mmCIF file of C-alpha atoms in Angstrom:
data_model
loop_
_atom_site.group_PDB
_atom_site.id
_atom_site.type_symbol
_atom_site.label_atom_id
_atom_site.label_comp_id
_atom_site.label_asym_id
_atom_site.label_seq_id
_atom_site.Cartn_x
_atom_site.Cartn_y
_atom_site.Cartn_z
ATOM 1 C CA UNK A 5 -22.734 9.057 -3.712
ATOM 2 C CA UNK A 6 -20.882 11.816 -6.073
ATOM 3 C CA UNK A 7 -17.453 11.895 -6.281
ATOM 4 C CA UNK A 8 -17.483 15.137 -4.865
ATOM 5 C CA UNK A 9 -19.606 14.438 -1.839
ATOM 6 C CA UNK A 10 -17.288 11.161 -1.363
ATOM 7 C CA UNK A 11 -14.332 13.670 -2.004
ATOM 8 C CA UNK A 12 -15.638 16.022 1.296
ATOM 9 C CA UNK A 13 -16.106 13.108 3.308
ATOM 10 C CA UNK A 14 -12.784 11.746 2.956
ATOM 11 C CA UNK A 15 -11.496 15.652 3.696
ATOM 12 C CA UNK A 16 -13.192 15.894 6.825
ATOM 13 C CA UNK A 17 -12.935 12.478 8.523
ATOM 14 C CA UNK A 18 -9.129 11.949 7.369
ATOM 15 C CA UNK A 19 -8.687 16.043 8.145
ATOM 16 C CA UNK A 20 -4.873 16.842 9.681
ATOM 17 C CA UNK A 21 -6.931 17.947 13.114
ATOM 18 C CA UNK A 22 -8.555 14.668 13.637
ATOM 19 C CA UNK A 23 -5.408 12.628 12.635
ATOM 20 C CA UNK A 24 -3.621 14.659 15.213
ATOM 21 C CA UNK A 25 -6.007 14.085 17.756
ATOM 22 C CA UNK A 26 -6.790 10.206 17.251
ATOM 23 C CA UNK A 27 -3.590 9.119 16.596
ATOM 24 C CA UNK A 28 -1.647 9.686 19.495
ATOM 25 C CA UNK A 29 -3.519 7.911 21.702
ATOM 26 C CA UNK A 30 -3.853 5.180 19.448
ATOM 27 C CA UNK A 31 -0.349 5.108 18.839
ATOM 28 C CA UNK A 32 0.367 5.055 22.732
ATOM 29 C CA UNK A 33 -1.817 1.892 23.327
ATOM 30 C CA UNK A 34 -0.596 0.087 20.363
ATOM 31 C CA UNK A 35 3.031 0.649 21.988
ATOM 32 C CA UNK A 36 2.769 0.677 26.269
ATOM 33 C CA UNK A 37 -1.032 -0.470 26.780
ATOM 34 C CA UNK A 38 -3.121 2.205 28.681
ATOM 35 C CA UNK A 39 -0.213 3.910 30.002
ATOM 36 C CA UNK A 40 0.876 4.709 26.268
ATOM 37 C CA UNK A 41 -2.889 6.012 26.106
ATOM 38 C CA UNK A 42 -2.562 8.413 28.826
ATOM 39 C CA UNK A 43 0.416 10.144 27.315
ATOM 40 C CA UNK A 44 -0.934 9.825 23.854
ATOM 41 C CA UNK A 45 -4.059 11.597 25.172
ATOM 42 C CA UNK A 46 -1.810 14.493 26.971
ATOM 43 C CA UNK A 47 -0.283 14.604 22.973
ATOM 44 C CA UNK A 48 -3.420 14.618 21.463
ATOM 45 C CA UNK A 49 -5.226 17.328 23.422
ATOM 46 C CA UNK A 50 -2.120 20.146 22.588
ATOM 47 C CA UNK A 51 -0.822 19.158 19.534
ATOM 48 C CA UNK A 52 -4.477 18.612 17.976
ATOM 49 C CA UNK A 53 -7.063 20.122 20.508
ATOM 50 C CA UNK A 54 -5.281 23.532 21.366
ATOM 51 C CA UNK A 55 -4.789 24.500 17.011
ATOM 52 C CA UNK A 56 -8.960 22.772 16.791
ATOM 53 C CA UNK A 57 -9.496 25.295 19.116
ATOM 54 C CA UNK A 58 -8.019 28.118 17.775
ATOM 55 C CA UNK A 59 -9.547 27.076 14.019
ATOM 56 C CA UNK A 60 -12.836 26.979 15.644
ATOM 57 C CA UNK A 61 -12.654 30.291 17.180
ATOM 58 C CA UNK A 62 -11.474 31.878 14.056
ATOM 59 C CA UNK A 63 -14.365 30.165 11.865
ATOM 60 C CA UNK A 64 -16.807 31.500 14.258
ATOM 61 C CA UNK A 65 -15.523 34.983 14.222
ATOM 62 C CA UNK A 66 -15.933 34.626 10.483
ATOM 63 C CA UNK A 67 -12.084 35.211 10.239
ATOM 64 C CA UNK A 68 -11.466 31.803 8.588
ATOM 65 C CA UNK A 69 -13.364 30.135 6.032
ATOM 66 C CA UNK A 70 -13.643 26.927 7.086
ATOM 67 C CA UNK A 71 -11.653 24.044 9.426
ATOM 68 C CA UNK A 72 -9.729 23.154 6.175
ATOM 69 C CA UNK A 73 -8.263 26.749 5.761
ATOM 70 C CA UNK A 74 -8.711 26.933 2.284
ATOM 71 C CA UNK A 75 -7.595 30.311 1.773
ATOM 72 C CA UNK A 76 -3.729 29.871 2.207
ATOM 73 C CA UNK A 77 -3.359 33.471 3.529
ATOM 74 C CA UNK A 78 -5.587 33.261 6.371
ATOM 75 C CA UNK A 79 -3.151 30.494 7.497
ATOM 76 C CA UNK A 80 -0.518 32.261 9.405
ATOM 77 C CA UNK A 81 -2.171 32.488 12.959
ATOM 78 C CA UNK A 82 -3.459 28.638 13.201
ATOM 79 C CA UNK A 83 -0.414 27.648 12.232
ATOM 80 C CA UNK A 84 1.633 29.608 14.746
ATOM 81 C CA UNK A 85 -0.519 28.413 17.443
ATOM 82 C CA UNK A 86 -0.519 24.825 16.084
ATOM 83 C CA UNK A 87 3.607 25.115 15.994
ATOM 84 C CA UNK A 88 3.205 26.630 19.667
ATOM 85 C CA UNK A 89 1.127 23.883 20.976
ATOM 86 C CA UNK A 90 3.743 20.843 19.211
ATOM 87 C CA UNK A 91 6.089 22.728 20.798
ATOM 88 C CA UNK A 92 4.841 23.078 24.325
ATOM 89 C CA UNK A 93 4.047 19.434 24.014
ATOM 90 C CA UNK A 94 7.331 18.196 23.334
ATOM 91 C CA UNK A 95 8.871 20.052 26.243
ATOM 92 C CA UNK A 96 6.288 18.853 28.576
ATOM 93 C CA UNK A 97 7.074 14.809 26.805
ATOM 94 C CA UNK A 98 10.293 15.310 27.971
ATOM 95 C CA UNK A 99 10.496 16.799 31.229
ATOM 96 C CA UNK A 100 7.998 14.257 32.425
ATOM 97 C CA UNK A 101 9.658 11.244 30.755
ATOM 98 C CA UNK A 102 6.959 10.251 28.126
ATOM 99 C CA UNK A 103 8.025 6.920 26.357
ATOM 100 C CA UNK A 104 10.126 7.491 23.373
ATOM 101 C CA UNK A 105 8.149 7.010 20.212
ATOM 102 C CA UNK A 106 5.605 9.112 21.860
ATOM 103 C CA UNK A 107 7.752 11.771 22.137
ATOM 104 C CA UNK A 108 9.740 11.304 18.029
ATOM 105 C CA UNK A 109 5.705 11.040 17.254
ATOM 106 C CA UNK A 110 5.494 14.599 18.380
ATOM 107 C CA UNK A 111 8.955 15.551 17.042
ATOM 108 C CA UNK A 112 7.983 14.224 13.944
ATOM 109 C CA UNK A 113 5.028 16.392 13.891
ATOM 110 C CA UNK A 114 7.236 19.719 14.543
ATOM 111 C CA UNK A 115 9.666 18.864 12.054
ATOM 112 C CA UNK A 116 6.519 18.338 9.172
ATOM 113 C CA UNK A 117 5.637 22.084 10.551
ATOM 114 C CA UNK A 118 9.218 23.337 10.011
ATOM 115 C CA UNK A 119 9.358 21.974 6.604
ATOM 116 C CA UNK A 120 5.557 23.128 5.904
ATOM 117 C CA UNK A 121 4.537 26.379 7.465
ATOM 118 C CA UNK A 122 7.171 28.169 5.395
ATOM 119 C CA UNK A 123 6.481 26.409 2.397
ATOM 120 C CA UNK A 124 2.809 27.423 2.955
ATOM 121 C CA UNK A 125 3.352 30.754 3.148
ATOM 122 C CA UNK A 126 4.528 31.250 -0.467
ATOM 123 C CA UNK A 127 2.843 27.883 -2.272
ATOM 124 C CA UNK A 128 -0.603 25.824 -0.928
ATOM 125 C CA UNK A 129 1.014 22.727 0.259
ATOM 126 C CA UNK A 130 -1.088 20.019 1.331
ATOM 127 C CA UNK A 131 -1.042 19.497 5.262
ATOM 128 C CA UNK A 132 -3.893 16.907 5.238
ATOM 129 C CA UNK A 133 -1.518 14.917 2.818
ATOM 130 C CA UNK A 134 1.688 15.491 4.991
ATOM 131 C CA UNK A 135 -0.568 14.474 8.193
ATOM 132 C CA UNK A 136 -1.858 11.432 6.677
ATOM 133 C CA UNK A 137 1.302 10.388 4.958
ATOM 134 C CA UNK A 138 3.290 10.897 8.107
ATOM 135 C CA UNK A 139 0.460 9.296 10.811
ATOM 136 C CA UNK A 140 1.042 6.139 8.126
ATOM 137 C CA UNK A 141 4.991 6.444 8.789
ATOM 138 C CA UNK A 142 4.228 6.088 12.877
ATOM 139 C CA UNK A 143 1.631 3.503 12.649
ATOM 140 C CA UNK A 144 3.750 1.445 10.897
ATOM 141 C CA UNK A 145 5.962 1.745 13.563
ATOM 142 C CA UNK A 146 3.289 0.149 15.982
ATOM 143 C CA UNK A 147 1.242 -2.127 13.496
ATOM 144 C CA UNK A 148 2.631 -4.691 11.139
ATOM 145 C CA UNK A 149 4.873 -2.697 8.573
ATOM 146 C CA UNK A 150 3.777 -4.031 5.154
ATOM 147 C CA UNK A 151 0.045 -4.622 5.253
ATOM 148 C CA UNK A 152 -0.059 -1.093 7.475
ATOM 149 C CA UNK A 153 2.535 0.333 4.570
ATOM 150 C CA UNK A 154 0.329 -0.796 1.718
ATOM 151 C CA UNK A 155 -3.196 -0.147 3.116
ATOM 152 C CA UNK A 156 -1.636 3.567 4.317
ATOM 153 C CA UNK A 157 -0.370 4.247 0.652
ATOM 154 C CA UNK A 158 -3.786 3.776 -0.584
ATOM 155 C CA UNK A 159 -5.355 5.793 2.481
ATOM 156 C CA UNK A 160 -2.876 8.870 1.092
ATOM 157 C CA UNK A 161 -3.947 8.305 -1.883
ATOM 158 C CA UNK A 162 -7.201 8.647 -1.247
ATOM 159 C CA UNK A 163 -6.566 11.787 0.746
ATOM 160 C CA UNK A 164 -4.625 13.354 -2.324
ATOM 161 C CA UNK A 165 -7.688 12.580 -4.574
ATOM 162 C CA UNK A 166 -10.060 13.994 -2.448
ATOM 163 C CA UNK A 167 -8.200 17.277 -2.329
ATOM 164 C CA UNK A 168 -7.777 17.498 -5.773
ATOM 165 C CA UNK A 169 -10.937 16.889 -6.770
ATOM 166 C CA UNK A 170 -12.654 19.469 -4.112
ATOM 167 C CA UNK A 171 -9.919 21.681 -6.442
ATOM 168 C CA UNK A 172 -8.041 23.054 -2.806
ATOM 169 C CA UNK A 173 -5.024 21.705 -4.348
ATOM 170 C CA UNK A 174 -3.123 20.984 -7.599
ATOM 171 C CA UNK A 175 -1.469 17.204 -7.775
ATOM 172 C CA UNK A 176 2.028 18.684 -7.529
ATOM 173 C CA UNK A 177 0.623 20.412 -4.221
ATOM 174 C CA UNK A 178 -0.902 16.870 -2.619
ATOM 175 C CA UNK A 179 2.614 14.994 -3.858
ATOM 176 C CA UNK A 180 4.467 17.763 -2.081
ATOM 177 C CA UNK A 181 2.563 17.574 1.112
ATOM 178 C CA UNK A 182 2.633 13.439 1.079
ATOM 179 C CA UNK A 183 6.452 13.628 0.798
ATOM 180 C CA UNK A 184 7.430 16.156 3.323
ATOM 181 C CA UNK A 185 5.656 14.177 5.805
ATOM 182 C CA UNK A 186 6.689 10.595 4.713
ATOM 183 C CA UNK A 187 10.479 12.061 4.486
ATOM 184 C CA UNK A 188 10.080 13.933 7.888
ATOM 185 C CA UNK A 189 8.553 11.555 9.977
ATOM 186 C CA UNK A 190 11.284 8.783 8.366
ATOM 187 C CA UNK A 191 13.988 10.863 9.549
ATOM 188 C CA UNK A 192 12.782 11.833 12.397
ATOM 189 C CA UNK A 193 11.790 8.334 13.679
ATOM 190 C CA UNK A 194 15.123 6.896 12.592
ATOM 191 C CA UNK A 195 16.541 10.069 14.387
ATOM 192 C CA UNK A 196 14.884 8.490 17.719
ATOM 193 C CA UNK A 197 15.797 4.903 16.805
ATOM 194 C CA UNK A 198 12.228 3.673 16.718
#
């Protein structure tokens, strides 16, 4: 394979919508068994299936270019409805009890928007490195810490290379994405106590 073909693959199998999806659920077995699941799943299907949805819609309509959003000013409307979706997950998390790290998983998610979106909107940071930097953080949290730490850094890694070399990003742009959502999902986690 080419490094660019390797480089696409990486992109779309590690892409911030299928993190979002997969991970919840994963994250909710790991932690409470099938239970966890079931609220992972409820997690999944706003905070990553509502803003899929929306992409998908606007790609077909021709008013996106692809599910990657590489032009940065076409951005504004997924992103709204992804920060809308987080949102009206978290509220329903709560008000129905959801275990904890579920719901700082989520937090952590809204807080990587609040520090992203507006960065975003003046300067291409990197949401599939904040994703996959930050779904490392809460996995870490469920699996052991150090192997899950170590194989993770190399996973974001990856991710940033990939990026980089499809040319949607500039290093400083990947490094910038992979620390606003290692620092925010940190925080956010210790915020919880998890």
């Amino acid at each position: 394979m080419t490094a660019d073909l390797v480089a696409r693959k990486v992109t779309n199998l590690l892409a911030p919508q299928v993190l979002v999806i997969a991970m919840p659920p994963l994250v909710g077995v790991l932690a409470q068994g099938w239970t966890g699941a079931a609220w992972g799943l409820l997690a999944s299907a706003l905070c990553g299936g509502v803003p899929a949805l929306v992409i998908a819609s606007g790609v077909r309509a021709g008013r996106l270019d692809s599910h990657h959003i590489v032009d940065r000013t076409r951005r504004t409307g997924p992103l709204i409805s992804a920060v809308a979706a987080v949102l009206a997950a978290l509220v329903l998390l709560i008000l129905l009890d959801a275990p904890v790290l579920l719901t700082a998983t989520v937090t952590a998610m809204l807080a990587a928007l609040a520090v992203t979106v507006p960065i975003t909107l003046r300067w291409k940071i990197s949401f599939h490195a904040a994703v996959c930097a930050g779904t490392v953080v809460v996995l870490a949290h469920v699996l052991p810490p150090a192997p899950t730490a170590l194989a993770g850094a190399l996973v974001v890694a990856l991710v940033c290379w990939a990026r980089v070399r499809l040319t949607h990003h500039t290093t400083a742009q990947v490094l910038a994405g992979a620390a606003a959502g290692l620092l925010t999902t940190l925080a956010t986690l210790t915020a919880f106590g998890v």
